[in-house]
Every structure is written in structure tokens, then in C-alpha cells.
Tab-separated table of C-alpha atoms in Angstrom:
chain	number	residue	atom	x	y	z
A	24	MET	CA	-0.383	-9.739	19.180
A	25	SER	CA	2.363	-12.360	19.019
A	26	HIS	CA	3.275	-13.780	15.599
A	27	THR	CA	1.485	-17.014	16.538
A	28	GLU	CA	-1.710	-15.147	17.458
A	29	GLN	CA	-1.535	-13.173	14.202
A	30	GLN	CA	-1.084	-16.349	12.185
A	31	GLU	CA	-3.992	-18.085	13.931
A	32	LEU	CA	-6.304	-15.114	13.434
A	33	LEU	CA	-5.440	-14.818	9.741
A	34	GLU	CA	-5.870	-18.544	9.140
A	35	HIS	CA	-9.253	-18.485	10.863
A	36	LEU	CA	-10.394	-15.590	8.653
A	37	ASN	CA	-9.160	-17.328	5.527
A	38	SER	CA	-10.555	-20.757	6.361
A	39	SER	CA	-13.284	-20.464	3.685
A	40	GLN	CA	-10.776	-20.231	0.835
A	41	SER	CA	-7.093	-20.250	1.695
A	42	PHE	CA	-4.565	-18.431	-0.454
A	43	ALA	CA	-3.019	-21.775	-1.406
A	44	GLU	CA	-6.430	-23.023	-2.636
A	45	ARG	CA	-6.860	-19.861	-4.686
A	46	LEU	CA	-3.420	-20.402	-6.217
A	47	LYS	CA	-4.311	-24.007	-7.016
A	48	ALA	CA	-7.444	-22.808	-8.796
A	49	CYS	CA	-5.286	-20.767	-11.170
A	50	SER	CA	-2.600	-23.474	-11.513
A	51	SER	CA	-0.013	-21.434	-9.581
A	52	TYR	CA	0.521	-23.673	-6.556
A	53	PRO	CA	3.079	-24.301	-5.259
A	54	LEU	CA	4.467	-20.853	-5.934
A	55	HIS	CA	8.199	-20.856	-6.615
A	56	ALA	CA	10.780	-18.083	-6.668
A	57	GLN	CA	12.293	-17.460	-10.073
A	58	ALA	CA	15.448	-15.557	-9.033
A	59	VAL	CA	16.894	-13.334	-6.335
A	60	GLU	CA	17.193	-9.899	-7.874
A	61	THR	CA	16.656	-7.875	-4.708
A	62	LEU	CA	18.145	-8.413	-1.282
A	63	GLN	CA	15.920	-6.546	1.162
A	64	MET	CA	17.571	-5.994	4.517
A	65	ASN	CA	15.481	-5.055	7.528
A	66	ILE	CA	18.391	-3.737	9.557
A	67	THR	CA	16.640	-2.379	12.639
A	68	ARG	CA	13.324	-2.217	14.441
A	69	ARG	CA	14.254	1.135	15.981
A	70	CYS	CA	12.434	4.176	14.647
A	71	ASN	CA	11.900	7.770	15.685
A	72	LEU	CA	8.229	7.349	14.731
A	73	CYS	CA	5.544	4.923	15.896
A	74	CYS	CA	3.177	4.694	12.929
A	75	ARG	CA	-0.235	3.109	13.341
A	76	HIS	CA	0.099	0.993	10.205
A	77	CYS	CA	3.669	-0.210	10.809
A	78	HIS	CA	3.740	-3.946	10.191
A	79	VAL	CA	7.093	-4.392	11.939
A	80	ALA	CA	5.841	-2.429	14.982
A	81	ALA	CA	8.928	-0.219	14.965
A	82	SER	CA	9.295	2.491	17.611
A	83	PRO	CA	11.868	4.462	19.609
A	84	ASP	CA	11.637	1.770	22.307
A	85	ARG	CA	12.875	-1.036	20.072
A	86	SER	CA	16.565	-1.905	20.138
A	87	GLU	CA	16.965	-4.796	17.679
A	88	GLU	CA	19.512	-4.204	14.954
A	89	MET	CA	21.534	-6.286	12.518
A	90	SER	CA	25.046	-7.229	13.607
A	91	ARG	CA	28.086	-6.171	11.628
A	92	GLU	CA	28.793	-9.840	10.864
A	93	ASP	CA	25.362	-10.303	9.302
A	94	MET	CA	25.713	-7.058	7.333
A	95	GLU	CA	29.003	-8.368	5.974
A	96	ALA	CA	27.248	-11.618	5.081
A	97	CYS	CA	24.653	-9.563	3.184
A	98	ILE	CA	27.418	-7.873	1.218
A	99	ARG	CA	28.965	-11.251	0.370
A	100	ALA	CA	25.570	-12.574	-0.742
A	101	ALA	CA	24.797	-9.440	-2.759
A	102	ALA	CA	28.002	-9.929	-4.722
A	103	HIS	CA	26.190	-12.638	-6.691
A	104	PRO	CA	25.737	-11.263	-10.225
A	105	GLU	CA	21.995	-11.999	-10.345
A	106	ILE	CA	21.373	-9.701	-7.377
A	107	LYS	CA	20.884	-6.217	-8.777
A	108	THR	CA	19.388	-4.310	-5.858
A	109	LEU	CA	20.142	-3.812	-2.170
A	110	ASP	CA	16.999	-2.522	-0.490
A	111	ILE	CA	17.583	-1.252	3.064
A	112	THR	CA	14.627	-0.856	5.355
A	113	GLY	CA	13.699	-0.895	9.034
A	114	GLY	CA	12.502	0.760	11.342
A	115	ALA	CA	14.426	3.881	10.503
A	116	PRO	CA	17.626	2.623	8.837
A	117	GLU	CA	19.392	5.826	9.883
A	118	MET	CA	19.127	4.712	13.528
A	119	HIS	CA	21.318	1.695	12.817
A	120	SER	CA	24.748	2.548	14.163
A	121	ARG	CA	26.539	1.141	11.093
A	122	LEU	CA	24.394	2.429	8.238
A	123	ALA	CA	26.996	4.951	7.061
A	124	TRP	CA	29.657	2.235	7.045
A	125	PHE	CA	27.361	-0.150	5.189
A	126	ILE	CA	26.487	2.398	2.498
A	127	ASN	CA	30.166	3.062	1.965
A	128	GLU	CA	30.835	-0.674	1.548
A	129	ALA	CA	27.821	-1.272	-0.705
A	130	ALA	CA	28.298	1.813	-2.868
A	131	GLY	CA	31.324	0.263	-4.516
A	132	MET	CA	29.437	-2.856	-5.634
A	133	GLN	CA	27.830	-1.347	-8.750
A	134	LYS	CA	24.408	-2.390	-7.472
A	135	ARG	CA	21.239	-0.372	-7.188
A	136	LEU	CA	21.211	0.759	-3.572
A	137	LEU	CA	18.071	2.130	-1.992
A	138	VAL	CA	17.115	3.201	1.512
A	139	ARG	CA	13.544	3.408	2.769
A	140	SER	CA	13.533	6.479	4.990
A	141	ASN	CA	10.703	8.122	6.888
A	142	ALA	CA	12.432	11.412	5.941
A	143	ALA	CA	11.308	13.140	9.153
A	144	ILE	CA	14.429	11.743	10.797
A	145	LEU	CA	16.617	13.664	8.351
A	146	LEU	CA	15.601	16.890	10.120
A	147	GLU	CA	17.092	15.665	13.396
A	148	LYS	CA	20.558	17.026	14.012
A	149	GLN	CA	21.965	13.601	14.861
A	150	TYR	CA	20.872	12.143	11.514
A	151	ALA	CA	20.928	15.136	9.131
A	152	HIS	CA	24.322	14.110	7.727
A	153	PHE	CA	22.611	11.217	5.929
A	154	LEU	CA	21.252	13.755	3.416
A	155	ASP	CA	24.805	14.167	2.137
A	156	ILE	CA	25.791	10.523	2.617
A	157	TYR	CA	22.859	9.443	0.433
A	158	ALA	CA	23.554	12.045	-2.259
A	159	ASP	CA	27.297	11.344	-2.356
A	160	ALA	CA	26.758	7.583	-2.691
A	161	GLY	CA	23.895	7.952	-5.199
A	162	VAL	CA	21.532	6.073	-2.891
A	163	GLU	CA	17.924	5.960	-4.082
A	164	VAL	CA	15.678	7.314	-1.345
A	165	VAL	CA	12.156	5.962	-0.876
A	166	VAL	CA	9.976	8.017	1.453
A	167	SER	CA	6.614	7.019	2.856
A	168	LEU	CA	4.064	9.816	2.488
A	169	PRO	CA	0.776	7.981	3.039
A	170	ASN	CA	-1.562	10.805	2.098
A	171	LEU	CA	-1.508	14.354	0.738
A	172	HIS	CA	-3.898	15.469	3.438
A	173	ARG	CA	-1.925	16.660	6.439
A	174	ASP	CA	-4.461	15.428	8.987
A	175	ARG	CA	-4.590	11.926	7.531
A	176	THR	CA	-0.827	11.483	7.379
A	177	ASP	CA	-0.495	12.850	10.917
A	178	ARG	CA	-3.186	10.480	12.184
A	179	MET	CA	-1.235	7.570	10.759
A	180	ARG	CA	2.337	8.623	11.489
A	181	GLY	CA	2.110	11.047	14.405
A	182	PRO	CA	1.562	14.760	15.107
A	183	GLU	CA	3.292	17.191	12.706
A	184	VAL	CA	4.948	14.389	10.748
A	185	PHE	CA	3.435	15.538	7.442
A	186	GLY	CA	5.107	18.932	7.768
A	187	LYS	CA	8.430	17.315	8.676
A	188	ILE	CA	8.304	14.974	5.684
A	189	VAL	CA	7.567	17.854	3.311
A	190	LYS	CA	10.433	19.876	4.793
A	191	ALA	CA	12.823	16.931	4.439
A	192	LEU	CA	11.680	16.352	0.841
A	193	GLY	CA	12.603	19.976	0.164
A	194	LYS	CA	16.100	19.310	1.515
A	195	LEU	CA	16.414	16.221	-0.693
A	196	ASN	CA	15.253	18.253	-3.716
A	197	ALA	CA	17.855	20.892	-2.853
A	198	ARG	CA	20.542	18.198	-3.148
A	199	GLY	CA	19.213	17.208	-6.556
A	200	TYR	CA	16.944	14.352	-5.496
A	201	GLY	CA	13.925	13.983	-7.767
A	202	MET	CA	15.295	16.628	-10.129
A	203	PRO	CA	15.820	15.977	-13.834
A	204	GLY	CA	19.341	15.157	-14.952
A	205	THR	CA	20.865	14.526	-11.528
A	206	GLY	CA	20.421	10.747	-11.441
A	207	LEU	CA	19.377	11.049	-7.791
A	208	VAL	CA	16.130	9.141	-7.392
A	209	LEU	CA	13.464	10.138	-4.902
A	210	ASP	CA	10.409	7.896	-4.828
A	211	LEU	CA	7.365	8.249	-2.593
A	212	VAL	CA	5.084	5.633	-1.078
A	213	HIS	CA	1.326	5.926	-0.660
A	214	ASN	CA	-0.571	3.728	1.815
A	215	PRO	CA	-4.308	3.896	2.460
A	216	VAL	CA	-4.948	5.624	5.795
A	217	GLY	CA	-7.661	3.241	6.898
A	218	ALA	CA	-9.424	0.002	6.026
A	219	PHE	CA	-9.591	0.288	2.267
A	220	LEU	CA	-7.475	-0.552	-0.764
A	221	PRO	CA	-5.303	1.897	-2.692
A	222	GLY	CA	-6.629	3.424	-5.900
A	223	SER	CA	-4.929	3.541	-9.269
A	224	GLN	CA	-1.206	4.252	-8.971
A	225	THR	CA	-1.314	6.365	-12.125
A	226	ALA	CA	-4.140	8.578	-10.836
A	227	LEU	CA	-2.584	8.960	-7.403
A	228	GLU	CA	0.871	9.732	-8.799
A	229	GLU	CA	-0.608	12.468	-10.977
A	230	ASP	CA	-2.387	13.955	-7.977
A	231	TYR	CA	0.738	13.763	-5.788
A	232	ARG	CA	2.835	15.421	-8.491
A	233	THR	CA	0.336	18.219	-9.061
A	234	ARG	CA	-0.380	18.993	-5.432
A	235	LEU	CA	3.109	18.589	-3.993
A	236	GLY	CA	4.444	20.759	-6.801
A	237	ALA	CA	1.800	23.470	-6.507
A	238	ASP	CA	1.499	23.580	-2.722
A	239	TYR	CA	5.076	22.942	-1.597
A	240	GLY	CA	7.337	23.085	-4.660
A	241	ILE	CA	8.302	19.423	-4.165
A	242	ALA	CA	9.448	17.173	-7.037
A	243	PHE	CA	9.857	13.405	-7.016
A	244	ASN	CA	10.366	10.576	-9.477
A	245	ARG	CA	7.733	7.881	-8.884
A	246	LEU	CA	4.906	7.107	-6.505
A	247	TYR	CA	4.490	3.551	-5.275
A	248	CYS	CA	1.021	2.541	-4.066
A	249	LEU	CA	1.124	-0.156	-1.403
A	250	THR	CA	-1.772	-2.210	-0.125
A	251	ASN	CA	-1.661	-2.448	3.651
A	252	CYS	CA	-0.958	-6.033	4.675
A	253	PRO	CA	-3.028	-7.266	7.628
A	254	VAL	CA	-0.100	-7.944	9.968
A	255	GLY	CA	1.492	-6.092	12.872
A	256	ARG	CA	-0.067	-2.827	14.030
A	257	TYR	CA	-2.291	-2.645	10.970
A	258	LEU	CA	-3.842	-5.974	11.941
A	259	ASP	CA	-4.389	-4.595	15.458
A	260	PHE	CA	-6.120	-1.543	13.963
A	261	LEU	CA	-8.385	-3.680	11.760
A	262	LYS	CA	-9.362	-5.877	14.694
A	263	ARG	CA	-9.956	-3.006	17.135
A	264	SER	CA	-11.978	-0.952	14.668
A	265	GLY	CA	-14.217	-3.865	13.641
A	266	ASN	CA	-12.987	-3.751	10.030
A	267	LEU	CA	-11.007	-6.978	9.932
A	268	GLY	CA	-13.547	-9.345	8.378
A	269	GLN	CA	-14.624	-6.842	5.740
A	270	TYR	CA	-11.014	-5.940	4.877
A	271	ILE	CA	-10.043	-9.580	4.397
A	272	GLY	CA	-13.182	-9.964	2.272
A	273	MET	CA	-12.111	-6.999	0.129
A	274	LEU	CA	-8.633	-8.468	-0.382
A	275	LYS	CA	-10.089	-11.810	-1.425
A	276	GLU	CA	-12.705	-10.210	-3.648
A	277	ALA	CA	-9.972	-8.205	-5.401
A	278	PHE	CA	-7.772	-11.282	-6.031
A	279	ASN	CA	-6.139	-10.879	-9.434
A	280	SER	CA	-4.643	-14.060	-10.866
A	281	ASP	CA	-2.602	-11.981	-13.342
A	282	ALA	CA	-0.693	-10.458	-10.418
A	283	VAL	CA	0.472	-13.827	-9.067
A	284	GLY	CA	3.334	-14.229	-11.504
A	285	SER	CA	4.772	-10.829	-10.575
A	286	VAL	CA	4.564	-10.886	-6.780
A	287	MET	CA	7.780	-9.541	-5.293
A	288	CYS	CA	8.668	-12.647	-3.265
A	289	ARG	CA	9.461	-14.409	-6.558
A	290	THR	CA	12.479	-12.138	-7.054
A	291	THR	CA	13.208	-10.826	-3.553
A	292	LEU	CA	14.878	-12.253	-0.478
A	293	SER	CA	14.128	-10.615	2.864
A	294	VAL	CA	16.764	-10.607	5.608
A	295	GLY	CA	15.648	-9.964	9.176
A	296	PHE	CA	17.608	-7.931	11.711
A	297	ASP	CA	18.859	-11.234	13.140
A	298	GLY	CA	20.114	-12.444	9.761
A	299	ARG	CA	17.306	-14.961	9.265
A	300	LEU	CA	15.837	-15.292	5.781
A	301	PHE	CA	12.233	-14.853	4.691
A	302	ASP	CA	10.213	-14.632	1.488
A	303	CYS	CA	9.110	-11.109	2.391
A	304	ASP	CA	8.887	-8.547	5.174
A	305	PHE	CA	5.420	-9.761	6.120
A	306	ASN	CA	6.476	-13.381	6.514
A	307	GLN	CA	9.275	-12.020	8.671
A	308	ILE	CA	6.765	-10.517	11.098
A	309	LEU	CA	4.746	-13.737	11.144
A	310	ASP	CA	7.986	-15.689	11.724
A	311	LEU	CA	7.472	-17.776	8.583
A	312	THR	CA	11.025	-18.619	7.568
A	313	LEU	CA	12.015	-19.940	4.142
A	314	SER	CA	10.740	-23.355	3.123
A	315	SER	CA	12.724	-26.326	4.326
A	316	GLU	CA	14.876	-26.857	1.236
A	317	ALA	CA	16.485	-23.402	1.570
A	318	PRO	CA	18.994	-22.077	4.126
A	319	VAL	CA	17.539	-20.143	7.033
A	320	HIS	CA	20.328	-17.618	7.660
A	321	ILE	CA	22.186	-15.097	5.502
A	322	ARG	CA	25.518	-16.564	6.629
A	323	ASP	CA	24.490	-19.787	4.868
A	324	PHE	CA	23.378	-18.007	1.686
A	325	ASP	CA	23.231	-20.367	-1.283
A	326	TYR	CA	21.918	-18.661	-4.405
A	327	ASP	CA	20.865	-21.769	-6.271
A	328	LYS	CA	18.853	-23.207	-3.380
A	329	ILE	CA	17.192	-19.873	-2.631
A	330	ALA	CA	16.480	-18.760	-6.189
A	331	ARG	CA	14.162	-21.724	-6.870
A	332	ARG	CA	12.677	-22.176	-3.404
A	333	GLU	CA	9.012	-22.751	-2.770
A	334	ILE	CA	7.394	-19.579	-1.386
A	335	VAL	CA	5.639	-19.924	1.978
A	336	VAL	CA	2.115	-18.575	1.490
A	337	ARG	CA	-0.646	-17.788	3.982
A	338	GLY	CA	-3.823	-15.697	4.128
A	339	HIS	CA	-2.017	-12.336	4.339
A	340	CYS	CA	-0.610	-12.982	0.832
A	341	TYR	CA	-3.962	-11.817	-0.569
A	342	SER	CA	-2.720	-8.262	0.026
A	343	CYS	CA	-0.068	-8.642	-2.705
A	344	THR	CA	-2.523	-9.970	-5.309
A	345	ALA	CA	-5.402	-7.540	-4.740
A	346	GLY	CA	-6.401	-5.374	-7.694
A	347	ALA	CA	-3.331	-4.222	-9.593
A	348	GLY	CA	-1.168	-6.160	-7.118
A	349	SER	CA	1.166	-4.640	-4.557
A	350	SER	CA	4.833	-4.796	-3.721
A	351	CYS	CA	7.523	-2.659	-2.135
A	352	GLN	CA	7.872	-1.235	-5.651
A	353	GLY	CA	4.179	-0.345	-5.788
A	354	SER	CA	1.576	-1.802	-8.144
A	355	LEU	CA	2.695	-4.815	-10.126
A	356	GLU	CA	3.428	-4.677	-13.827
A	357	THR	CA	1.578	-7.689	-15.175
B	4	MET	CA	-35.401	-14.921	2.774
B	5	SER	CA	-33.027	-12.615	4.606
B	6	GLN	CA	-34.246	-10.386	7.417
B	7	GLN	CA	-33.344	-7.133	5.670
B	8	TYR	CA	-33.648	-5.880	2.105
B	9	TYR	CA	-30.211	-4.240	2.253
B	10	GLU	CA	-27.228	-6.200	3.573
B	11	THR	CA	-23.602	-5.028	3.398
B	12	LYS	CA	-22.441	-8.308	1.917
B	13	ASP	CA	-24.888	-7.909	-0.968
B	14	LEU	CA	-22.468	-5.388	-2.483
B	15	GLN	CA	-20.170	-8.305	-3.264
B	16	ASP	CA	-22.968	-9.769	-5.376
B	17	PHE	CA	-22.863	-6.810	-7.772
B	18	SER	CA	-20.550	-8.636	-10.158
B	19	ASN	CA	-23.207	-11.382	-10.460
B	20	ILE	CA	-26.101	-9.206	-11.603
B	21	GLY	CA	-25.705	-10.601	-15.116
B	22	GLU	CA	-27.084	-13.896	-13.840
B	23	PHE	CA	-30.242	-14.937	-15.745
B	24	ALA	CA	-29.463	-12.385	-18.493
B	25	PRO	CA	-25.740	-12.721	-19.236
B	26	GLU	CA	-25.808	-10.950	-22.600
B	27	GLN	CA	-27.377	-7.815	-21.185
B	28	GLY	CA	-25.218	-8.142	-18.070
B	29	LYS	CA	-22.028	-8.106	-20.138
B	30	LYS	CA	-23.227	-5.109	-22.120
B	31	PHE	CA	-24.058	-3.294	-18.905
B	32	PHE	CA	-20.642	-3.973	-17.381
B	33	ASP	CA	-18.822	-2.924	-20.552
B	34	TYR	CA	-20.775	0.320	-20.454
B	35	TYR	CA	-20.373	0.750	-16.690
B	36	ILE	CA	-16.616	0.239	-16.770
B	37	SER	CA	-16.020	2.524	-19.735
B	38	SER	CA	-18.257	5.231	-18.229
B	39	THR	CA	-16.616	5.237	-14.793
B	40	SER	CA	-12.974	4.871	-15.941
B	41	GLY	CA	-10.746	7.873	-16.521
B	42	GLY	CA	-11.276	9.633	-19.863
B	43	LYS	CA	-11.574	13.339	-20.577
B	44	LEU	CA	-12.631	13.502	-16.950
B	45	SER	CA	-10.212	11.975	-14.460
B	46	GLU	CA	-11.022	8.884	-12.403
B	47	ARG	CA	-11.132	11.139	-9.335
B	48	GLU	CA	-13.679	13.500	-10.890
B	49	LYS	CA	-15.840	10.596	-11.982
B	50	ALA	CA	-15.682	9.027	-8.515
B	51	LEU	CA	-16.987	12.279	-6.996
B	52	ILE	CA	-19.815	12.466	-9.544
B	53	ALA	CA	-20.716	8.852	-8.778
B	54	LEU	CA	-20.692	9.557	-5.040
B	55	ALA	CA	-23.023	12.538	-5.486
B	56	VAL	CA	-25.399	10.468	-7.619
B	57	ALA	CA	-25.240	7.585	-5.138
B	58	THR	CA	-26.327	9.828	-2.266
B	59	VAL	CA	-29.034	11.525	-4.300
B	60	ARG	CA	-30.332	8.102	-5.343
B	61	HIS	CA	-30.032	6.822	-1.744
B	62	CYS	CA	-28.227	3.693	-2.909
B	63	PRO	CA	-26.410	2.166	0.090
B	64	TYR	CA	-24.293	-0.112	-2.104
B	65	CYS	CA	-23.114	2.725	-4.326
B	66	ILE	CA	-22.454	5.002	-1.341
B	67	ASP	CA	-20.287	2.268	0.210
B	68	ALA	CA	-18.486	1.506	-3.047
B	69	TYR	CA	-17.806	5.114	-4.026
B	70	THR	CA	-16.860	6.336	-0.556
B	71	ASN	CA	-14.236	3.584	-0.570
B	72	LYS	CA	-13.192	4.503	-4.100
B	73	CYS	CA	-12.841	8.195	-3.192
B	74	LEU	CA	-10.738	7.247	-0.150
B	75	SER	CA	-8.633	4.937	-2.315
B	76	LEU	CA	-7.972	7.757	-4.746
B	77	GLY	CA	-6.846	10.033	-1.915
B	78	LEU	CA	-9.789	12.392	-2.092
B	79	GLY	CA	-10.354	14.495	1.015
B	80	ASN	CA	-13.387	14.267	3.264
B	81	ASP	CA	-14.041	17.927	2.405
B	82	GLU	CA	-13.989	17.149	-1.322
B	83	MET	CA	-16.445	14.274	-0.887
B	84	MET	CA	-18.753	16.482	1.179
B	85	GLU	CA	-18.581	19.240	-1.453
B	86	ALA	CA	-19.652	16.749	-4.109
B	87	ILE	CA	-22.591	15.645	-1.953
B	88	HIS	CA	-23.604	19.278	-1.501
B	89	VAL	CA	-23.711	19.620	-5.289
B	90	GLY	CA	-26.130	16.701	-5.321
B	91	ALA	CA	-28.148	18.188	-2.472
B	92	ALA	CA	-28.293	21.591	-4.167
B	93	MET	CA	-29.406	19.987	-7.430
B	94	VAL	CA	-32.181	18.138	-5.629
B	95	ALA	CA	-33.277	21.329	-3.859
B	96	GLY	CA	-33.078	23.288	-7.123
B	97	ASP	CA	-34.966	20.595	-8.987
B	98	THR	CA	-37.709	20.668	-6.332
B	99	LEU	CA	-37.970	24.440	-6.359
B	100	ALA	CA	-37.942	24.590	-10.150
B	101	HIS	CA	-41.099	22.498	-10.088
B	102	ALA	CA	-42.748	25.201	-8.016
B	103	THR	CA	-43.118	26.913	-11.372
B	104	GLN	CA	-45.885	24.451	-12.200
B	105	MET	CA	-47.620	25.242	-8.924
B	106	ARG	CA	-47.229	28.989	-9.464
B	107	LYS	CA	-48.534	28.784	-13.028
B	108	ILE	CA	-51.620	26.859	-11.916
B	109	VAL	CA	-52.232	29.178	-8.985
B	110	LYS	CA	-52.014	32.221	-11.250
B	111	GLN	CA	-54.348	30.677	-13.760
B	112	LYS	CA	-56.936	29.628	-11.187
B	113	GLU	CA	-56.999	32.459	-8.693
B	114	MET	CA	-59.354	35.367	-9.145
């Protein structure tokens, strides 16, 4: 579906009570950013995998990637003292031709630097050197492992991907990632493999730690539970499988007003592969750029205008306020 | 009046069952939440118990709610099915245990 079709479908489904109306009911509309603490860069749509839940619809056939000029603009923007974290995502960031260069540039900035990797790519000869690049630069690695059941993860991410992820996690552990005292952080991400919401992050993290340790000898630091946002391929899945209406109903039913104040868009700025600016990765896919008072491109970055901008909200925002709340850093601390 | 006694959307009405008797409703929900939350038993274990009870009791709302909860907590299809077999075995055992009454009567009555 095009971004326009996705927007229209979501608005139709949310016509009974829009997200903005729900925010008004709890005196939180309009929603404003409170800072920019994290600069999240979606540097490429290329990926070695083609996951069924991927909201950016990444795949080996995609070619979009961020230009060197826009990456340099990101580094200039990230120099602002309020920005503490550079969060690199994709696609598979490793498939960006300048990732190694960028990490080298960013590593000297005394910022928290993290890369969201599918890990399976680190087994490929062409990309295996990133294991050492990450460890040498102290990059935090965040790996998506949707489910501990091999068949479920493989259904979502592709045949034999579970085994590849586990093998790559072992290689990261061997370099000290996820091990006490090394300072090398390895976090995992859990997504529901289907049309339901994630359970308690605490319960799932305990289960991941027990089973990955016992079955594969894998250690990690934290588990982030993410609610699947109804955009991109996940929206296609919901529509095709006849689950869309019920899923949207579940998100709305689980609306938690306490989570509103902590939603990630209030402290995060998302940069698309083309340098355009968004409130989050999901707005990026729906082509909802920043509100009119803020600049639209990273080359025009202006901290003060962006840090207090009004957030652009639509029906898909219910996925970040459902239950315990959801963000790229997992459940929200409210 | 709706056309069916059981409708999927009725599950969403569960939070409103305190209507007409709010005091008892609140007490029920306090009890329900504390009983089904993690304690000495984990949330996962309690979700499996609830799923087994839901199937034994043939409650479509509870089966829907606890299948979703088990999926949300990452429980495997095999684990859910094992829990349901516990329920099924208990029902079978409970039925057969009551054959004792039949056997006792038969033995008392027969010549």
C-alpha cells in the first residue's frame, strides 16, 4: 500500500475516536516534544532479510540510502549537548556503504551510539567485520529476536533466521557483548508474531534470559518489548488476515493515558534516508513530516524549533500508548 | 436483542460488569487482578492455568482472552495444548471417579 492508502485506511478505522480526541480527553492535546535526546537515523531501506512485520518494508531489492552529506549533517546536529544518543537503524545498517566511516566519526563524540542489527547479517562474510567494528567503538547492539520459538521467528523473519541470530549472538557474546564488566551492551527486541499485543516486558525478559541461557548459552543485557505498529508490511498482514479491525480495537481498548507523557517522539527525532525529519519511524513511513513550525530536513536542523515542536499524531499512535506503552526502547517507564 | 448470545465484541464489555453493582464489581476486579497477576506462580504459569480452566468451562470470552495472553507472553502452541490436556484429563478423571458411585450402587443392589 502507498503511504496515502495506509493513512486513509487508518483514519477510516479510527473515525469513531481519533487519537487526537483521546489525547484531548486526557488534556494532552496538542502533544509537544520536550527535548531531542535521541537522533534516530534510518540510514537505508536495504536489508538482507524481508521480514513480514517490517514497517519500513526493507528488503534486498531496496536501494535507498542516506547520502554522506546528510550523514555529516546528522553528526553536526548530534553535536548539540542535549542530544545524548545516536540510534542507527534501517533496513540493515551494515548494508549502508558508509556505516564503518560513520561509526568512526560518531565514536569520538562521547555520545551513546547504538546500532539496530538483525544480527543474521553478521554471519555473512562481507559484513562479519562489523562484529569487531562495533566492539572496538563500544557501539551498543540491539538485535531483533521476535520469539524464542524457532518456528515463529522463522515465520516472521524467514527460513533459518532464528538459528542465524542465535549463532551471531554467540559471536557477540564471545567479543564481550552482554557479558558482565565489559561495558559492551547487547539488547534484544521482542515483537508479537501475529495480531496480538506483547505481554509484560519483565516476564518476557525473564523467560528470554532463562531459555537463551539454558538452551544456547546466550547472555544479553535487556529485552525490549515492542508493540507492532499497524503500518507497512504489518498493516498488510493485518488486512489480509482479517485481523485489522480487531487489532485496532485492541490498541484503542488498551490506551493508557499514563503512557502519553513518556512516548518516545517527545524526546526523539527521526531522520529518514533522504534526510527528511519526522517525529518517529512510523510517521516516516506514512510520510507525515514534522509540523509546520519545524524544519523539514536535517541540513536545516534547529534545536530550539524542533525540541518544542507539536507532534503529528494519527490513528497508528495508539500502538505507542497501549498497555505499558511501547517505544524503540521497549515498554515505557511511566 | 442481538442475534447471538455470544459475540466477539462482548469481550470488550468485561470491564463494565460492575455496572448495576459497582461495589461488588470493584471487589471482584481487585480479587481477579491479584489472583491472575504474577506471585509465587509466574504470570505465564497463571495464564496457562486460566486457559485450561477457560476451555474446561467452555467460556469463549476467556478462551479468547487467555489464548491472546499466552501468545503475548511468548508461550508456545505446544505449551498451551499441554495445559488444555491437563484440563481434559482432569475432566475425564473427574467423570471416571464418579463411576465409584455407580459401582457402589451396583454392588449394593445386585444379587
